[in-house]
Amino acid sequence: MTARILVTGARLFTAADIMQEALEQAIDEYGTDIVVVHGAAGTGADELADVLAPALGLAVERWPADWERRSLLAGFERNIAMVDAGADLCLAFRVRGEACQGTQHCANYALRRHIPVRWYLQEALPEIRPQRVRGL
């Protein structure tokens, strides 16, 4: 039976080594018949999951939020739908110093649905280079 591994995480999460280790641990536990489910944000943890899972031979299932139709509620509604679709494990990726409200919401809801959650922490924010201001 295919295991469902839910990935939730910060949009600034860039630690591919941490995520790869987490996914490899899931493979050790569940085998390679895994589908990695994520919120399709296109950045951060979702982007890493989208790249790393196939590289490890895992299937991917994307759940994009409907930001145009649902505005600020879209991410939370998407999180609820992903969790309600079922998962064997939730991997939650945070960045120290970032609020990560969507990540916290998704992981907390997974716990309420009796899905085990493993937290992973990136110690520092990725380097953000200031944009040049025209005329300076």
CSV table of C-alpha atoms in Angstrom, one decimal:
chain,number,residue,atom,x,y,z
A,1,MET,CA,0.0,0.0,0.0
A,2,THR,CA,1.3,3.5,-0.9
A,3,ALA,CA,2.4,5.6,2.0
A,4,ARG,CA,1.4,9.2,2.0
A,5,ILE,CA,3.9,11.6,3.4
A,6,LEU,CA,2.7,15.2,3.8
A,7,VAL,CA,5.3,17.9,3.6
A,8,THR,CA,4.5,21.3,5.0
A,9,GLY,CA,7.0,24.1,5.5
A,10,ALA,CA,8.2,27.6,5.4
A,11,ARG,CA,8.5,29.4,2.1
A,12,LEU,CA,12.0,30.5,3.0
A,13,PHE,CA,13.1,26.9,3.9
A,14,THR,CA,16.2,26.1,1.7
A,15,ALA,CA,18.0,23.4,3.5
A,16,ALA,CA,17.8,20.6,0.9
A,17,ASP,CA,20.1,18.4,3.0
A,18,ILE,CA,17.7,18.4,5.9
A,19,MET,CA,14.7,17.6,3.7
A,20,GLN,CA,16.6,14.9,1.9
A,21,GLU,CA,17.5,13.2,5.2
A,22,ALA,CA,13.9,13.4,6.3
A,23,LEU,CA,12.7,11.8,3.1
A,24,GLU,CA,15.4,9.1,3.2
A,25,GLN,CA,14.3,8.3,6.7
A,26,ALA,CA,10.7,7.9,5.5
A,27,ILE,CA,11.9,5.6,2.7
A,28,ASP,CA,13.7,3.5,5.4
A,29,GLU,CA,10.5,3.2,7.3
A,30,TYR,CA,7.9,2.9,4.5
A,31,GLY,CA,9.8,1.7,1.5
A,32,THR,CA,9.8,3.5,-1.9
A,33,ASP,CA,6.1,3.2,-2.5
A,34,ILE,CA,5.5,6.7,-1.2
A,35,VAL,CA,3.6,9.7,-2.5
A,36,VAL,CA,4.9,13.1,-1.2
A,37,VAL,CA,2.0,15.5,-0.8
A,38,HIS,CA,2.7,19.2,-0.6
A,39,GLY,CA,1.0,22.6,-1.0
A,40,ALA,CA,2.6,23.6,-4.4
A,41,ALA,CA,3.7,27.0,-3.2
A,42,GLY,CA,6.5,27.1,-5.7
A,43,THR,CA,9.1,28.2,-3.1
A,44,GLY,CA,10.7,26.9,0.0
A,45,ALA,CA,9.8,23.5,1.4
A,46,ASP,CA,7.2,22.8,-1.3
A,47,GLU,CA,9.6,23.5,-4.1
A,48,LEU,CA,12.3,21.3,-2.4
A,49,ALA,CA,9.8,18.5,-2.0
A,50,ASP,CA,8.8,18.8,-5.7
A,51,VAL,CA,12.5,18.4,-6.7
A,52,LEU,CA,13.8,16.0,-4.1
A,53,ALA,CA,10.9,13.5,-4.1
A,54,PRO,CA,11.2,12.5,-7.7
A,55,ALA,CA,15.0,12.4,-7.4
A,56,LEU,CA,14.6,9.8,-4.7
A,57,GLY,CA,12.1,7.8,-6.9
A,58,LEU,CA,9.0,9.0,-5.0
A,59,ALA,CA,5.7,10.2,-6.5
A,60,VAL,CA,4.5,13.8,-5.9
A,61,GLU,CA,1.0,15.1,-5.3
A,62,ARG,CA,0.5,18.9,-5.5
A,63,TRP,CA,-2.3,20.8,-3.7
A,64,PRO,CA,-2.1,24.4,-4.8
A,65,ALA,CA,-4.1,26.9,-2.8
A,66,ASP,CA,-6.8,28.9,-4.7
A,67,TRP,CA,-5.5,32.3,-3.7
A,68,GLU,CA,-7.6,34.2,-6.3
A,69,ARG,CA,-10.9,32.8,-5.2
A,70,ARG,CA,-10.3,32.4,-1.4
A,71,SER,CA,-7.7,35.1,-0.7
A,72,LEU,CA,-6.3,34.9,2.8
A,73,LEU,CA,-8.2,31.7,3.7
A,74,ALA,CA,-6.8,29.8,0.8
A,75,GLY,CA,-3.7,28.4,2.5
A,76,PHE,CA,-5.5,27.3,5.6
A,77,GLU,CA,-8.3,25.6,3.5
A,78,ARG,CA,-5.7,23.9,1.4
A,79,ASN,CA,-4.0,22.6,4.5
A,80,ILE,CA,-7.2,21.2,5.9
A,81,ALA,CA,-8.0,19.5,2.5
A,82,MET,CA,-4.5,17.9,2.3
A,83,VAL,CA,-4.7,16.6,5.8
A,84,ASP,CA,-8.2,15.3,5.4
A,85,ALA,CA,-7.1,13.4,2.3
A,86,GLY,CA,-5.1,11.3,4.7
A,87,ALA,CA,-1.4,10.8,5.4
A,88,ASP,CA,0.8,8.4,7.3
A,89,LEU,CA,3.3,11.0,8.4
A,90,CYS,CA,3.7,14.8,8.3
A,91,LEU,CA,7.1,16.3,7.9
A,92,ALA,CA,7.1,20.0,9.0
A,93,PHE,CA,10.0,22.3,8.0
A,94,ARG,CA,10.6,25.6,9.8
A,95,VAL,CA,13.2,28.3,9.7
A,96,ARG,CA,14.3,29.9,13.0
A,97,GLY,CA,13.1,33.4,13.2
A,98,GLU,CA,10.2,33.0,10.7
A,99,ALA,CA,6.6,32.8,12.0
A,100,CYS,CA,5.6,29.9,9.7
A,101,GLN,CA,1.9,30.3,10.5
A,102,GLY,CA,0.8,28.0,7.6
A,103,THR,CA,3.3,25.3,8.6
A,104,GLN,CA,2.1,25.5,12.2
A,105,HIS,CA,-1.5,25.3,11.2
A,106,CYS,CA,-1.0,22.3,8.9
A,107,ALA,CA,1.1,20.4,11.5
A,108,ASN,CA,-1.3,21.1,14.3
A,109,TYR,CA,-4.3,20.0,12.2
A,110,ALA,CA,-2.4,16.8,11.2
A,111,LEU,CA,-1.9,16.1,14.9
A,112,ARG,CA,-5.6,16.6,15.6
A,113,ARG,CA,-6.3,14.0,12.9
A,114,HIS,CA,-3.9,11.6,14.6
A,115,ILE,CA,-1.1,11.9,11.9
A,116,PRO,CA,2.4,11.9,13.5
A,117,VAL,CA,4.4,15.0,12.9
A,118,ARG,CA,8.2,15.3,12.7
A,119,TRP,CA,9.6,18.8,13.0
A,120,TYR,CA,12.8,19.9,11.2
A,121,LEU,CA,14.5,23.3,11.8
A,122,GLN,CA,16.7,25.3,9.5
A,123,GLU,CA,18.8,27.3,11.9
A,124,ALA,CA,19.2,30.5,9.9
A,125,LEU,CA,17.3,32.5,7.4
A,126,PRO,CA,18.7,32.2,3.9
A,127,GLU,CA,20.8,35.1,2.9
A,128,ILE,CA,18.6,37.8,1.3
A,129,ARG,CA,20.4,40.3,-0.7
A,130,PRO,CA,18.9,43.8,-0.7
A,131,GLN,CA,17.7,45.0,-4.1
A,132,ARG,CA,19.5,47.9,-5.6
A,133,VAL,CA,17.5,51.1,-5.5
A,134,ARG,CA,17.6,53.0,-8.8
A,135,GLY,CA,19.7,56.1,-8.5
A,136,LEU,CA,21.8,55.0,-5.5
